[in-house]
Every structure is written in C-alpha cells, then in structure tokens.
mmCIF file of C-alpha atoms and ligand atoms in Angstrom:
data_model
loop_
_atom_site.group_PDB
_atom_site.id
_atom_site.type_symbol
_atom_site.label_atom_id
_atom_site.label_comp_id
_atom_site.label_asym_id
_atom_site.label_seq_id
_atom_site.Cartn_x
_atom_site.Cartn_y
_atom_site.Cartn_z
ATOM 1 C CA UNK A 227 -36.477 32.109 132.031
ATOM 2 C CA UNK A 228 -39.433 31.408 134.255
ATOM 3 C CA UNK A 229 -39.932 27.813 136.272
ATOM 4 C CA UNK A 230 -42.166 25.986 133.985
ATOM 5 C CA UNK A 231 -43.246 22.333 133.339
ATOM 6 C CA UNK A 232 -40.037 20.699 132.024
ATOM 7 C CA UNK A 233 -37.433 22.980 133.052
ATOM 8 C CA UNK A 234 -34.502 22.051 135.230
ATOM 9 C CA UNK A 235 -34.199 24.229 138.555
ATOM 10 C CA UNK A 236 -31.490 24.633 140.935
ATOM 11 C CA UNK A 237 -32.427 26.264 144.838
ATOM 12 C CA UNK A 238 -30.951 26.719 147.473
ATOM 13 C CA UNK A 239 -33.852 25.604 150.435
ATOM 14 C CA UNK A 240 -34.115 25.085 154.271
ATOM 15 C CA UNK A 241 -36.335 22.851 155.932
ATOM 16 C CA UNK A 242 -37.668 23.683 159.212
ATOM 17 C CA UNK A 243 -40.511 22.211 160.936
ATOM 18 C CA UNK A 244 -43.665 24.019 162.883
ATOM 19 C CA UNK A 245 -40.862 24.069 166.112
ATOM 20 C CA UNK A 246 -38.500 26.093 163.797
ATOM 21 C CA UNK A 247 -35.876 22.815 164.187
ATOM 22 C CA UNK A 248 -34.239 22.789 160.772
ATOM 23 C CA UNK A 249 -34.759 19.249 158.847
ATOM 24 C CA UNK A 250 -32.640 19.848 155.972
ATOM 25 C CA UNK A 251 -30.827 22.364 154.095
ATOM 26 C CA UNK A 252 -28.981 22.871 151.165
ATOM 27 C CA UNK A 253 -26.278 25.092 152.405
ATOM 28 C CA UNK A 254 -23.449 22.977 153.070
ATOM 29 C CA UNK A 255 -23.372 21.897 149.285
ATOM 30 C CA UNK A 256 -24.633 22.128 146.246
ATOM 31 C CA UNK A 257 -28.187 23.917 145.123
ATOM 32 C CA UNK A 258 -30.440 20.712 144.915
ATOM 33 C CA UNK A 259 -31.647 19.931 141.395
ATOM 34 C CA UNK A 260 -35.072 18.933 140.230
ATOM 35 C CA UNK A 261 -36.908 18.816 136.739
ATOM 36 C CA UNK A 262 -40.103 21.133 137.352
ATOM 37 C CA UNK A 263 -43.594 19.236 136.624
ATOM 38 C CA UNK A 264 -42.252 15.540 137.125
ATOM 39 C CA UNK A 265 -42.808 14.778 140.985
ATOM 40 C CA UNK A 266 -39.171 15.114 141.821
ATOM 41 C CA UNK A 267 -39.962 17.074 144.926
ATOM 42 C CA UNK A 268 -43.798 17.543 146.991
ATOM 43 C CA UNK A 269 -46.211 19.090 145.228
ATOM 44 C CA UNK A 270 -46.733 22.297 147.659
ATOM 45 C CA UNK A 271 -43.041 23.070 147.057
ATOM 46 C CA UNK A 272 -43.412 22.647 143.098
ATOM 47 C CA UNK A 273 -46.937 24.563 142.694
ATOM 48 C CA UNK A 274 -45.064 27.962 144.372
ATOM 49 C CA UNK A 275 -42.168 27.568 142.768
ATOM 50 C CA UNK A 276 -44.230 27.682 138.991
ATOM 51 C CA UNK A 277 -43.474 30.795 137.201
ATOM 52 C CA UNK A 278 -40.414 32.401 139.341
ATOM 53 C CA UNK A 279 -36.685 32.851 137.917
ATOM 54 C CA UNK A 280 -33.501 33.700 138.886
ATOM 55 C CA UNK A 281 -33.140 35.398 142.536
ATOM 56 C CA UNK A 282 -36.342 34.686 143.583
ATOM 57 C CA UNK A 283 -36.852 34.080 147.133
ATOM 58 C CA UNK A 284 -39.865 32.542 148.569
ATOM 59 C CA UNK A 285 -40.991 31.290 151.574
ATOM 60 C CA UNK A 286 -43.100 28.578 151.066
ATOM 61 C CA UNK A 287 -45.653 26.791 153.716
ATOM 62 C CA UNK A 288 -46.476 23.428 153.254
ATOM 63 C CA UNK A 289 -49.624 21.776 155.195
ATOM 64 C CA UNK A 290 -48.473 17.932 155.970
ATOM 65 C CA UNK A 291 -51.672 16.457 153.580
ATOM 66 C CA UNK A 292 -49.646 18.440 150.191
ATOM 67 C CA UNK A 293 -46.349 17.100 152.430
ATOM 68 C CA UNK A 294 -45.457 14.014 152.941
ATOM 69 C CA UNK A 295 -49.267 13.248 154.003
ATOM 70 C CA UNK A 296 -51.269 12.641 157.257
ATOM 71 C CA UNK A 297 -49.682 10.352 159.495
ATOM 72 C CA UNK A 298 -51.510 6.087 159.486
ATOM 73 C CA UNK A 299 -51.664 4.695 162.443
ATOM 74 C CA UNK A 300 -52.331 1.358 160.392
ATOM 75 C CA UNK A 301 -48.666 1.909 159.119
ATOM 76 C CA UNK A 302 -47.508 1.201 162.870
ATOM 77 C CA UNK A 303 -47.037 -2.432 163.904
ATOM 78 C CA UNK A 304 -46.052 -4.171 166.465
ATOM 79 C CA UNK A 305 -44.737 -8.037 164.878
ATOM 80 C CA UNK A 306 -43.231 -10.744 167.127
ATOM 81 C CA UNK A 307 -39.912 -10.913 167.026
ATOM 82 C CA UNK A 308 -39.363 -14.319 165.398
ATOM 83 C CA UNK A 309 -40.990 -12.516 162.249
ATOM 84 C CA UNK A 310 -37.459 -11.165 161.854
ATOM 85 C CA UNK A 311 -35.826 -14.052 161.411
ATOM 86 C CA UNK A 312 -32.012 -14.049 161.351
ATOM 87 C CA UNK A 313 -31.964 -10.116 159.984
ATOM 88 C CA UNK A 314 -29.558 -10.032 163.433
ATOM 89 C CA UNK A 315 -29.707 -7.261 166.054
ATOM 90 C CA UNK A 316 -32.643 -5.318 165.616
ATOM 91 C CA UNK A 317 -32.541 -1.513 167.043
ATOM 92 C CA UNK A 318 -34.917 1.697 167.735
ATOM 93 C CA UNK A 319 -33.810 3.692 165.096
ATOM 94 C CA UNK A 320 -33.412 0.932 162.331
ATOM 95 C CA UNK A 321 -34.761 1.738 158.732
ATOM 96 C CA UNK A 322 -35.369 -1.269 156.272
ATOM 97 C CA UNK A 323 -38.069 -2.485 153.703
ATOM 98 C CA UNK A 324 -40.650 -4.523 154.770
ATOM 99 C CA UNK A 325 -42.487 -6.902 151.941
ATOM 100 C CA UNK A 326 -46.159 -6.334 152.118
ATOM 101 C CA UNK A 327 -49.153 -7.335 150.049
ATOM 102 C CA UNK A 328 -48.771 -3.749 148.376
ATOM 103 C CA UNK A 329 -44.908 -4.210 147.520
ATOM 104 C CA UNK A 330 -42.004 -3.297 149.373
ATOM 105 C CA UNK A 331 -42.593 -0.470 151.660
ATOM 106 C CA UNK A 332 -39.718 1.214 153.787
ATOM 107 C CA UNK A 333 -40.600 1.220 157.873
ATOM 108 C CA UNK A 334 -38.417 2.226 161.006
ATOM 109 C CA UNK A 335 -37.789 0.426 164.127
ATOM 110 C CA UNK A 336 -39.833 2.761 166.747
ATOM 111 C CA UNK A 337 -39.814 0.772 169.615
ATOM 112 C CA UNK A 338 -38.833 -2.857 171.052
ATOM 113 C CA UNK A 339 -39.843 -5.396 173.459
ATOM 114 C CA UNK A 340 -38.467 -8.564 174.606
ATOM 115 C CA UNK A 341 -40.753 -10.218 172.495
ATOM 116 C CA UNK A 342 -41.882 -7.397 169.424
ATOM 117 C CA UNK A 343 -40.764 -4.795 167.255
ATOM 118 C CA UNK A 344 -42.596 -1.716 166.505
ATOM 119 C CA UNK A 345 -42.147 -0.656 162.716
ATOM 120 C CA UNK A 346 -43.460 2.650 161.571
ATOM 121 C CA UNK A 347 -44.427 2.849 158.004
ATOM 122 C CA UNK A 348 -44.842 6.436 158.044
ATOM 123 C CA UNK A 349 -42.626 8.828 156.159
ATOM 124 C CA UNK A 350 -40.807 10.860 159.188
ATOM 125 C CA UNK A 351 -42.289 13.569 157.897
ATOM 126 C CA UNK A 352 -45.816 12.698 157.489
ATOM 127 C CA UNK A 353 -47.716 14.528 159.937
ATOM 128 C CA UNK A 354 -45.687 17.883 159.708
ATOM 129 C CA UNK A 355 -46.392 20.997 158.300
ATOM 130 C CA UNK A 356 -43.026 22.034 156.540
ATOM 131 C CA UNK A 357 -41.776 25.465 156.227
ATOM 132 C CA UNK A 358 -39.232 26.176 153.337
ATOM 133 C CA UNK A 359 -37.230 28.921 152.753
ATOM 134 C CA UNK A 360 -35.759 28.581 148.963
ATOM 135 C CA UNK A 361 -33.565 31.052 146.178
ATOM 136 C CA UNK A 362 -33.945 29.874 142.853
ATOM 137 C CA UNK A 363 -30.326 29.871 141.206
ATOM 138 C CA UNK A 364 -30.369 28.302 138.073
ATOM 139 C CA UNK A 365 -33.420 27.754 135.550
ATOM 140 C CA UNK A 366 -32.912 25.787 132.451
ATOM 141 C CA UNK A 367 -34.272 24.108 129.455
ATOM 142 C CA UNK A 368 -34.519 20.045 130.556
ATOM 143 C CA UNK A 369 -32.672 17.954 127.947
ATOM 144 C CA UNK A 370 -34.792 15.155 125.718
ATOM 145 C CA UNK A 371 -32.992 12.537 127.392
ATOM 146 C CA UNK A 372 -33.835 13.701 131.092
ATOM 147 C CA UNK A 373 -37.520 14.543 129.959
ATOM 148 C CA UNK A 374 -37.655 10.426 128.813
ATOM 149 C CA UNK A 375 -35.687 9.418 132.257
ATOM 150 C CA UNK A 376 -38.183 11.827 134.375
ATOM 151 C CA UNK A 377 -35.275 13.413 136.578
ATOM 152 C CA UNK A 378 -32.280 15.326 136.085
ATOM 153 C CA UNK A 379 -28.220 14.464 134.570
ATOM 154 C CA UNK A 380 -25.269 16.063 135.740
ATOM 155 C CA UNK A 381 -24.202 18.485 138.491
ATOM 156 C CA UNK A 382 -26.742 17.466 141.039
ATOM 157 C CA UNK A 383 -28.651 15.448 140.000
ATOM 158 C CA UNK A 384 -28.017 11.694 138.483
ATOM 159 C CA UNK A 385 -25.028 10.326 137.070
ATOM 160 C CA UNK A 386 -25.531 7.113 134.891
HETATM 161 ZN ZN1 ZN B 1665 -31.521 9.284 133.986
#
C-alpha cells in the first residue's frame, strides 16, 4: 500500500538541523504516527512522503518557509515587567501562552531585564532549514472515525 491522502503512516525520522545537531528523533520509542493529507506534520515532510510504502527510506530537505516558516521579528517583544502580573518568577527559557488580539499564541522567555521580558513568538524552529532522515514502517487504511477527528487512534497516536 502506497502513502496516500487518508492513510495512516508510521516512520521512523531524525531531525537534524543545517549544523547536523539532531532536534528530534524517533529512535528511542515508538515510529511516530500521522494520518497522510490532514496537516498532522509540515507540509515538505508530507509532499515526499506521497506515494512511498513499506521500507522506504528517504531523505528529505525541508527549506524553513515549507518548515515551520521564516522567522518575525514582530513576534519578539520586549513588555515591562508589571505586564506579568503575579505569574511569579519569570525565567530565560520559560514557554507560556500569551493572549493577543489574534488568540492565544505560545511565546518563550528569550531574555530579561530588571525591568522587561523578552518573549519570542516564533516557533524554535522557524528560521531553519530541517533535514529528515525517515523509514516508512507501517501504511494503513485510516479508520472513519479518525478521518472525522482529523488525526490518528491507538498505538501512537491519540487515546480518547
Ligand atoms: Zn480523535
């Protein structure tokens, strides 16, 4: 069975970045499961990974705009620190969702003065050109009721 709009697919990947640092893997677990055609994973990964099977390996090279998109420096703030209100210590490092006008949108803590926080917007990964390296392990028919919930049920994938 080939990878086709509304199939499930299992692969194996690695991550690295244009340094050759690896971002994320698969390995230690299980294969990661998507349902092919809904968005589940970027599009450059998806579009190569139409029409393989079974054993397939591919190395796939993803420019940051079919990524995780350009980096916006508009997405970087720096807000006084009274904005934050009793959230408690704030740290470099810190992830949480900022409201906006546009809804809630996740940021990072990037940098700190005595005064302001820096949140970043960004997705950590906007800005990079990703390099996979994937084996496709399992294709299957997606059920009717994963097809309705957009993602996939069971071994890796959602449980509800
Ligand atoms: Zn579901």
């Amino acid at each position: 069975m080939n990878i086709a709009k509304d199939t499930v697919v299992a692969i194996d990947y690695t991550l690295k970045n244009s340094e050759g640092e690896v971002i994320d893997s698969s390995a230690d677990g299980e294969p990661m499961h998507y349902l092919h055609g809904a968005k589940n994973i970027i599009t450059g990964l998806e579009n190569e990974l139409e029409g393989k099977a079974v054993g397939d390996d591919l190395s796939v090279h993803v420019k940051s705009a079919d990524g995780y998109g350009e980096r916006i420096e508009e997405l970087v703030q720096e807000v006084p620190k009274e904005a934050f209100g009793d959230l408690g210590d704030i740290q470099v490092g810190m992830r949480f969702q900022a409201e906006t006008e546009q809804g809630p949108v996740p940021v990072m803590v990037t940098a700190m003065t005595d005064a302001t926080v820096t949140v970043d917007g960004n997705h950590p990964l906007a800005g990079q050109d990703l390099h996979f390296e994937v084996s496709v392990k399992e294709v299957r028919e997606a059920s009717k009721e994963e097809l309705e919930h957009g993602h996939v049920h069971g071994p890796g994938g959602h449980h509800h």
